[in-house]
Amino acid sequence: MEANLAIMLSRISNVRMNSLSRLHLVLCSSLFWTLCGTALLCESAHSQDPNSLGNQSWSTENGLPQNSVHQIFQSTDGYIWIATEGGIARFNGTDFKIFSHETTPEITGDDICCFTQSPTGPLWIATSDGFLQYSAGTFRRYSIADDLPSSRIINLAAADDGSLLLLTNEGIVSFDGSRFSTIYLPSSAVPSAIATAHDGSIWIASNSGIFQYVRGRILPLPISSPSTPKEIQGIGFLPEHSLWLRTGTSLTVLQNGHSRTLTTGHDLPASRIQSVLAGSQGALWIGTNRGLFALDKIGNHPQAVAPLGSDSILSLTQDKERNLWVGTESSGLQILRPENFRTIPGLSDHLITAITQASDGAMWVGTDGDGLDRWQAGNIQHLSTHSGLLSETILALAPGADSTMWIGTPDGLNHIDGTKIRTYTSADGLPDDLIRSLLSDDDGSLWIGTRHGLAHLQGDRFVTLTHSDGLGSDLVGALLKSHASNSRDLWIGTLDGLSRLRDGHIKTFTKTDGLSGDTITALAEDPHGTLWIGTKGAGLSALTNTGVISLHRNDLPQTIDSILLDDLGNLWLGSSRGIIRVSAAALIRCGLLSTCDPHPVSYGRADGMPTEEAVGVGHPAAWRTTEGLLWFATRKGVAVTDPTHLTENLIPPPVVIERFTVDGVDMPLTSAEQNITPGHTSFAFGYAGLSYVAPAKVRYRYLLEGFDQQWTEAGSRPIAFYTNLPPRHYRFRVQAANNDGIWNETGAQIIFNVRPPFYRRLWFLPLVLGLAAAIALLLYRLRVRGLQSQFQAVLAERNRVAREIHDTLAQSFVGVSVQLELTSQLLAHSQPDAARKQIDQTRTYVREGLAEARRSIWNLRAITAQNSLPTRLTRLADQSNQKNLSVRLNITGTYRPLAQPFEDEVFRIAQESLANAARHANATQVSISLRYDATLLILSISDNGAGFDATENAPASSGHFGIQGMRERAAQIHAQLTIESSPGNGTIVTLAAPITEGKEAAINA
């Protein structure tokens, strides 16, 4: 060895002092001084027995994709990643998230090899078909198509500068994030293992020695010795820069100038070494095909870890909380956790009722139906009714003088002195055979709590105190002798309050004096003289020099079955929900203030207790030994802890937000603010605190900034819900505490913005105002247009009435006027008979005019369609036939009813034309033609009268409105009116009116 050291020193002196060689020199110097040190492995101050660790396992039945675990890795965000032959599993302590070919297209091969990650880089994953980069929830695959020399990757290693080395079956490949490069070792050495050292460099083991990879340079390390193995399959590091090298059948440790090689079959009862891990507390864990072994010192023999049996161990790792993770070949994933409690194997599965310690140090344990056990130095002596006990059920224990023991049962009192057992019953003076509690006094007497009072045994004489003597109740429970006062008070817990016996006088305290409850279940006194009082259903109380303090707090058990104090000032409270440890001073300081946190710590099955039901039906249900250990009675044996050597988890758990959903739809988990469209009502946040010591004890609190006013204590619930969030910016924050109440106050967060609906945006109000103004303007214009339409309708109606009057009343009045003039002339010429005829004709014209006037008035009141257009024209022609005027009517085409207003206008035009022919043109013949075409109605009226010049329109001022009225009527029905006439050639009036579907339908309306 000295020769090897000299060679190593000479090699170090020849190294040039550049930046890389200085790093190399520092590393080699540290190795030199390490090799010159002591021969012991670095051992922690309080290393634990490997077989005292708690064990938990997961397999495919618990969500693991496959039971062969090739590697376990904790990423920088705190997740545990598991490489199996069925894909990748990510574990948060409670649930597995599986990534495989079925769920992730980037994974083309489910046989996963290994993981690696630099402190600030992404996670790298080697598979049977290339390797993957995982970052921000997404995968990217690299394969031979990306110039990867070989898809079969044996191992990965990442340096602290972000560089990545891949050990393949064809050599070592470096990857800088975009390009692969093959690395060649000196002297054609063949690499066989790689690992990242404590300083962030990568070490490479080969068949020709050990090399170091630093920023692209390969540096040889002078540590070769006769003990250095060949065919190295694994390389790793112990504290103080020591080194271990693993082959398939041996493990060599190079440390502090010493080396030791462990071989299979000789040092290890296995045929193959498959994994090695240097624990953070100095132990070396060795995984073989026949189980797990621990080596705490280099000279010691490896110790088998019993909880794992003979499982084949493929992988080992230790997380940041110092939990040991074990990957097996066929049994899935295992975890070994340090536990603060242990059990006594021979006392397991018994319902323990009472515990005490005799003066010789032996522990006495009473059970419910299984008798009495005496435990000392691992040996158990069992006592029962066959040994002389009155009952198999033990309700109370009290140590006597000289290692004797008092035992209370439902059937009386026993006293054990060596091999002698004496019995006392009610026949001997006991007030009741059912003994509920016992207390040995310093004067050698015994206090006995029963259902019928408190008995005091002095010698062989019993004295009984009852409710009539001042006790709160005859039903007596816990007993305590105070050592803090000169009066040496005796405290007696009863069903109806706490009684104090002082100098022969009894005083009872109840809820009226400040106690949290009247049913007293447990008593304890601290060195300051404070009396701690446990109650049933009402929590904890404290009696100090200043009075009674009620501590009915939600973070403490409400029914307390036992109370113990340790040397550190902590209270230990036993209950049906486990054991609580809390600072007595903090409890006094906080009192009932909910805003003050005394930081109670709970213990249960995850801490090694056989059950959380630390319920003792007898007294005392817990005991502090002379060695300072605390023993608690449970329903499945005893739970023992050493309060001075507690394993405390002081690492705040990493917190991650695993899911953010809006109305059940997953949203991306990014650090950037996300915009949520309006109309969504349900928001859910799933989160996890990544603590693996006791995942069930992780506690959460969350706050939605922008909505919540204070933190919401969520307990162990890993999800938060919100509904109907108003539009604004939000930041959801979540924090987590581990099993010992250490909070990660940084936590995790996600930022999002609920966008308002369009009607709540800034531009919407001006838009609404503008639209309202536009609508108001439109309504105004519509109103004006309506008024104009009404005016035009009134004007049209006035014109129509004018036409009606012209065509009816005016014509009748003209006829009457003409007749009267003729009558006047006839009378002037003394022709009374002719005048009489004219008067008769005048009467006819008047009647006809009145009839026309009545018809016009009726048309003003309501539109009627009793007569069709052909019928009306026929009647008009018949009425117009006179002695001097012949009217012929010809109707052709297929008749179909038309709208009443349409027919009225046509009829009025025909009526006006016929009247003009008779009265103005002095015609003797008039021909009327009405023809129904498919889309046209043609009315033609021709006469042989005097005619007129059609190019000149008679001015309206002359009082003749006939032709003008005809034209207006034609315009009303969108018809074309043509008047052809010349002096002496008669007149032809032609009306061509289009027939539309609306006009036809309107008649039936």
mmCIF file of C-alpha atoms in Angstrom, residues 181-357:
data_model
loop_
_atom_site.group_PDB
_atom_site.id
_atom_site.type_symbol
_atom_site.label_atom_id
_atom_site.label_comp_id
_atom_site.label_asym_id
_atom_site.label_seq_id
_atom_site.Cartn_x
_atom_site.Cartn_y
_atom_site.Cartn_z
ATOM 1 C CA SER A 181 -20.500 12.932 -29.447
ATOM 2 C CA THR A 182 -18.603 9.709 -28.816
ATOM 3 C CA ILE A 183 -16.016 9.850 -26.004
ATOM 4 C CA TYR A 184 -12.930 7.659 -26.223
ATOM 5 C CA LEU A 185 -10.999 6.664 -23.114
ATOM 6 C CA PRO A 186 -7.185 6.595 -23.076
ATOM 7 C CA SER A 187 -5.427 3.370 -24.035
ATOM 8 C CA SER A 188 -8.606 2.042 -25.626
ATOM 9 C CA ALA A 189 -10.079 1.382 -22.189
ATOM 10 C CA VAL A 190 -13.571 -0.119 -22.240
ATOM 11 C CA PRO A 191 -16.004 1.708 -19.914
ATOM 12 C CA SER A 192 -18.232 -0.404 -17.696
ATOM 13 C CA ALA A 193 -19.803 1.992 -15.152
ATOM 14 C CA ILE A 194 -20.380 5.715 -14.632
ATOM 15 C CA ALA A 195 -21.540 7.800 -11.657
ATOM 16 C CA THR A 196 -21.816 11.463 -10.649
ATOM 17 C CA ALA A 197 -19.480 12.366 -7.780
ATOM 18 C CA HIS A 198 -20.196 14.693 -4.868
ATOM 19 C CA ASP A 199 -18.339 17.553 -6.596
ATOM 20 C CA GLY A 200 -20.533 17.308 -9.705
ATOM 21 C CA SER A 201 -17.987 15.588 -11.948
ATOM 22 C CA ILE A 202 -18.604 12.205 -13.564
ATOM 23 C CA TRP A 203 -16.415 9.209 -12.761
ATOM 24 C CA ILE A 204 -15.950 6.423 -15.256
ATOM 25 C CA ALA A 205 -14.883 2.887 -14.355
ATOM 26 C CA SER A 206 -13.229 0.753 -16.999
ATOM 27 C CA ASN A 207 -11.128 -2.349 -17.420
ATOM 28 C CA SER A 208 -8.017 -0.108 -17.307
ATOM 29 C CA GLY A 209 -8.763 2.050 -14.271
ATOM 30 C CA ILE A 210 -10.882 4.980 -13.116
ATOM 31 C CA PHE A 211 -11.284 8.219 -15.070
ATOM 32 C CA GLN A 212 -12.855 11.558 -14.348
ATOM 33 C CA TYR A 213 -14.917 13.551 -16.853
ATOM 34 C CA VAL A 214 -14.713 17.326 -16.260
ATOM 35 C CA ARG A 215 -16.027 19.804 -18.844
ATOM 36 C CA GLY A 216 -15.280 17.590 -21.800
ATOM 37 C CA ARG A 217 -11.870 16.393 -20.564
ATOM 38 C CA ILE A 218 -10.994 12.837 -19.535
ATOM 39 C CA LEU A 219 -8.580 12.748 -16.583
ATOM 40 C CA PRO A 220 -7.114 9.475 -15.220
ATOM 41 C CA LEU A 221 -7.361 8.976 -11.440
ATOM 42 C CA PRO A 222 -4.370 7.263 -9.737
ATOM 43 C CA ILE A 223 -6.225 4.982 -7.337
ATOM 44 C CA SER A 224 -5.367 1.610 -8.865
ATOM 45 C CA SER A 225 -4.150 -0.951 -6.349
ATOM 46 C CA PRO A 226 -3.986 -4.722 -6.118
ATOM 47 C CA SER A 227 -7.375 -4.585 -4.438
ATOM 48 C CA THR A 228 -9.017 -2.687 -7.301
ATOM 49 C CA PRO A 229 -11.398 -5.142 -8.983
ATOM 50 C CA LYS A 230 -11.818 -5.740 -12.670
ATOM 51 C CA GLU A 231 -15.075 -5.957 -14.605
ATOM 52 C CA ILE A 232 -16.586 -3.198 -12.521
ATOM 53 C CA GLN A 233 -20.367 -2.978 -12.863
ATOM 54 C CA GLY A 234 -20.979 -0.162 -10.422
ATOM 55 C CA ILE A 235 -19.132 2.744 -8.859
ATOM 56 C CA GLY A 236 -20.166 5.010 -5.998
ATOM 57 C CA PHE A 237 -19.022 7.283 -3.246
ATOM 58 C CA LEU A 238 -18.971 7.208 0.534
ATOM 59 C CA PRO A 239 -18.599 10.255 2.788
ATOM 60 C CA GLU A 240 -15.175 11.887 2.903
ATOM 61 C CA HIS A 241 -14.567 11.067 -0.794
ATOM 62 C CA SER A 242 -14.239 7.348 -0.190
ATOM 63 C CA LEU A 243 -15.063 4.988 -3.016
ATOM 64 C CA TRP A 244 -16.796 1.674 -3.539
ATOM 65 C CA LEU A 245 -16.557 -0.531 -6.613
ATOM 66 C CA ARG A 246 -18.974 -3.323 -7.410
ATOM 67 C CA THR A 247 -18.690 -6.350 -9.632
ATOM 68 C CA GLY A 248 -21.235 -9.112 -10.055
ATOM 69 C CA THR A 249 -19.737 -11.106 -7.174
ATOM 70 C CA SER A 250 -17.724 -8.650 -5.052
ATOM 71 C CA LEU A 251 -17.827 -5.254 -3.392
ATOM 72 C CA THR A 252 -14.612 -3.342 -2.702
ATOM 73 C CA VAL A 253 -14.494 -0.365 -0.359
ATOM 74 C CA LEU A 254 -11.531 2.042 -0.599
ATOM 75 C CA GLN A 255 -11.604 4.315 2.427
ATOM 76 C CA ASN A 256 -9.199 6.070 4.743
ATOM 77 C CA GLY A 257 -6.171 4.161 3.550
ATOM 78 C CA HIS A 258 -7.863 0.830 3.936
ATOM 79 C CA SER A 259 -9.669 -1.433 1.579
ATOM 80 C CA ARG A 260 -11.934 -4.372 2.087
ATOM 81 C CA THR A 261 -13.525 -6.687 -0.426
ATOM 82 C CA LEU A 262 -16.748 -8.525 0.321
ATOM 83 C CA THR A 263 -17.515 -11.510 -1.845
ATOM 84 C CA THR A 264 -20.659 -13.510 -2.433
ATOM 85 C CA GLY A 265 -20.804 -16.942 -0.871
ATOM 86 C CA HIS A 266 -18.270 -15.920 1.786
ATOM 87 C CA ASP A 267 -19.254 -12.558 3.224
ATOM 88 C CA LEU A 268 -22.678 -12.374 1.671
ATOM 89 C CA PRO A 269 -25.081 -15.364 1.519
ATOM 90 C CA ALA A 270 -25.917 -14.682 -2.102
ATOM 91 C CA SER A 271 -24.561 -15.445 -5.559
ATOM 92 C CA ARG A 272 -24.892 -12.003 -7.142
ATOM 93 C CA ILE A 273 -24.506 -8.382 -6.010
ATOM 94 C CA GLN A 274 -26.952 -6.216 -7.941
ATOM 95 C CA SER A 275 -26.944 -2.793 -6.285
ATOM 96 C CA VAL A 276 -25.059 -0.764 -3.685
ATOM 97 C CA LEU A 277 -25.944 2.478 -1.911
ATOM 98 C CA ALA A 278 -23.945 4.627 0.500
ATOM 99 C CA GLY A 279 -26.476 5.988 2.977
ATOM 100 C CA SER A 280 -26.375 9.526 4.278
ATOM 101 C CA GLN A 281 -25.690 8.247 7.830
ATOM 102 C CA GLY A 282 -22.650 6.240 6.794
ATOM 103 C CA ALA A 283 -24.156 2.793 6.361
ATOM 104 C CA LEU A 284 -23.481 0.864 3.173
ATOM 105 C CA TRP A 285 -26.539 -0.923 1.805
ATOM 106 C CA ILE A 286 -25.931 -3.954 -0.406
ATOM 107 C CA GLY A 287 -28.656 -5.418 -2.602
ATOM 108 C CA THR A 288 -28.207 -9.012 -3.698
ATOM 109 C CA ASN A 289 -30.263 -11.726 -5.304
ATOM 110 C CA ARG A 290 -30.910 -13.064 -1.790
ATOM 111 C CA GLY A 291 -31.991 -9.925 0.035
ATOM 112 C CA LEU A 292 -30.670 -6.639 1.416
ATOM 113 C CA PHE A 293 -27.675 -6.280 3.722
ATOM 114 C CA ALA A 294 -26.297 -3.348 5.737
ATOM 115 C CA LEU A 295 -22.649 -2.684 6.575
ATOM 116 C CA ASP A 296 -22.108 -0.029 9.241
ATOM 117 C CA LYS A 297 -18.327 -0.460 9.726
ATOM 118 C CA ILE A 298 -15.721 -1.689 7.321
ATOM 119 C CA GLY A 299 -14.618 -4.407 9.670
ATOM 120 C CA ASN A 300 -18.069 -5.610 10.619
ATOM 121 C CA HIS A 301 -20.034 -8.396 9.068
ATOM 122 C CA PRO A 302 -22.925 -7.386 6.790
ATOM 123 C CA GLN A 303 -26.253 -7.607 8.570
ATOM 124 C CA ALA A 304 -29.327 -8.895 6.756
ATOM 125 C CA VAL A 305 -32.357 -6.615 6.679
ATOM 126 C CA ALA A 306 -35.119 -8.880 7.884
ATOM 127 C CA PRO A 307 -38.180 -6.906 6.636
ATOM 128 C CA LEU A 308 -37.207 -7.613 3.028
ATOM 129 C CA GLY A 309 -36.514 -11.309 3.516
ATOM 130 C CA SER A 310 -34.803 -12.935 0.547
ATOM 131 C CA ASP A 311 -36.187 -10.705 -2.189
ATOM 132 C CA SER A 312 -33.906 -10.060 -5.136
ATOM 133 C CA ILE A 313 -32.837 -6.407 -4.827
ATOM 134 C CA LEU A 314 -32.285 -4.604 -8.140
ATOM 135 C CA SER A 315 -32.014 -0.956 -7.082
ATOM 136 C CA LEU A 316 -31.488 1.263 -4.046
ATOM 137 C CA THR A 317 -31.786 4.964 -3.381
ATOM 138 C CA GLN A 318 -32.234 7.336 -0.460
ATOM 139 C CA ASP A 319 -34.478 10.378 -0.682
ATOM 140 C CA LYS A 320 -33.938 13.793 0.885
ATOM 141 C CA GLU A 321 -35.751 12.706 4.054
ATOM 142 C CA ARG A 322 -33.364 9.740 4.443
ATOM 143 C CA ASN A 323 -35.971 7.129 3.614
ATOM 144 C CA LEU A 324 -34.446 4.075 1.977
ATOM 145 C CA TRP A 325 -36.175 2.990 -1.247
ATOM 146 C CA VAL A 326 -35.688 -0.551 -2.472
ATOM 147 C CA GLY A 327 -36.569 -1.898 -5.904
ATOM 148 C CA THR A 328 -37.035 -5.646 -6.114
ATOM 149 C CA GLU A 329 -37.082 -8.047 -9.009
ATOM 150 C CA SER A 330 -40.521 -9.496 -8.395
ATOM 151 C CA SER A 331 -42.037 -7.842 -5.309
ATOM 152 C CA GLY A 332 -42.326 -4.266 -6.530
ATOM 153 C CA LEU A 333 -41.296 -1.185 -4.587
ATOM 154 C CA GLN A 334 -40.304 -1.092 -0.916
ATOM 155 C CA ILE A 335 -39.516 1.727 1.505
ATOM 156 C CA LEU A 336 -37.668 1.497 4.816
ATOM 157 C CA ARG A 337 -38.432 4.406 7.146
ATOM 158 C CA PRO A 338 -36.956 5.272 10.525
ATOM 159 C CA GLU A 339 -39.567 4.769 13.248
ATOM 160 C CA ASN A 340 -39.906 6.522 16.583
ATOM 161 C CA PHE A 341 -41.832 3.683 18.201
ATOM 162 C CA ARG A 342 -41.144 0.005 18.601
ATOM 163 C CA THR A 343 -43.140 -2.874 19.995
ATOM 164 C CA ILE A 344 -42.319 -5.812 22.244
ATOM 165 C CA PRO A 345 -42.777 -8.937 20.088
ATOM 166 C CA GLY A 346 -43.941 -11.176 22.954
ATOM 167 C CA LEU A 347 -46.655 -8.696 23.929
ATOM 168 C CA SER A 348 -48.088 -8.031 20.502
ATOM 169 C CA ASP A 349 -51.747 -8.631 19.650
ATOM 170 C CA HIS A 350 -52.772 -8.276 23.303
ATOM 171 C CA LEU A 351 -55.197 -5.612 24.446
ATOM 172 C CA ILE A 352 -53.055 -3.865 27.039
ATOM 173 C CA THR A 353 -54.858 -2.342 30.012
ATOM 174 C CA ALA A 354 -52.143 -1.136 32.406
ATOM 175 C CA ILE A 355 -48.355 -0.687 32.498
ATOM 176 C CA THR A 356 -45.900 -0.048 35.335
ATOM 177 C CA GLN A 357 -42.267 -0.666 36.301
#
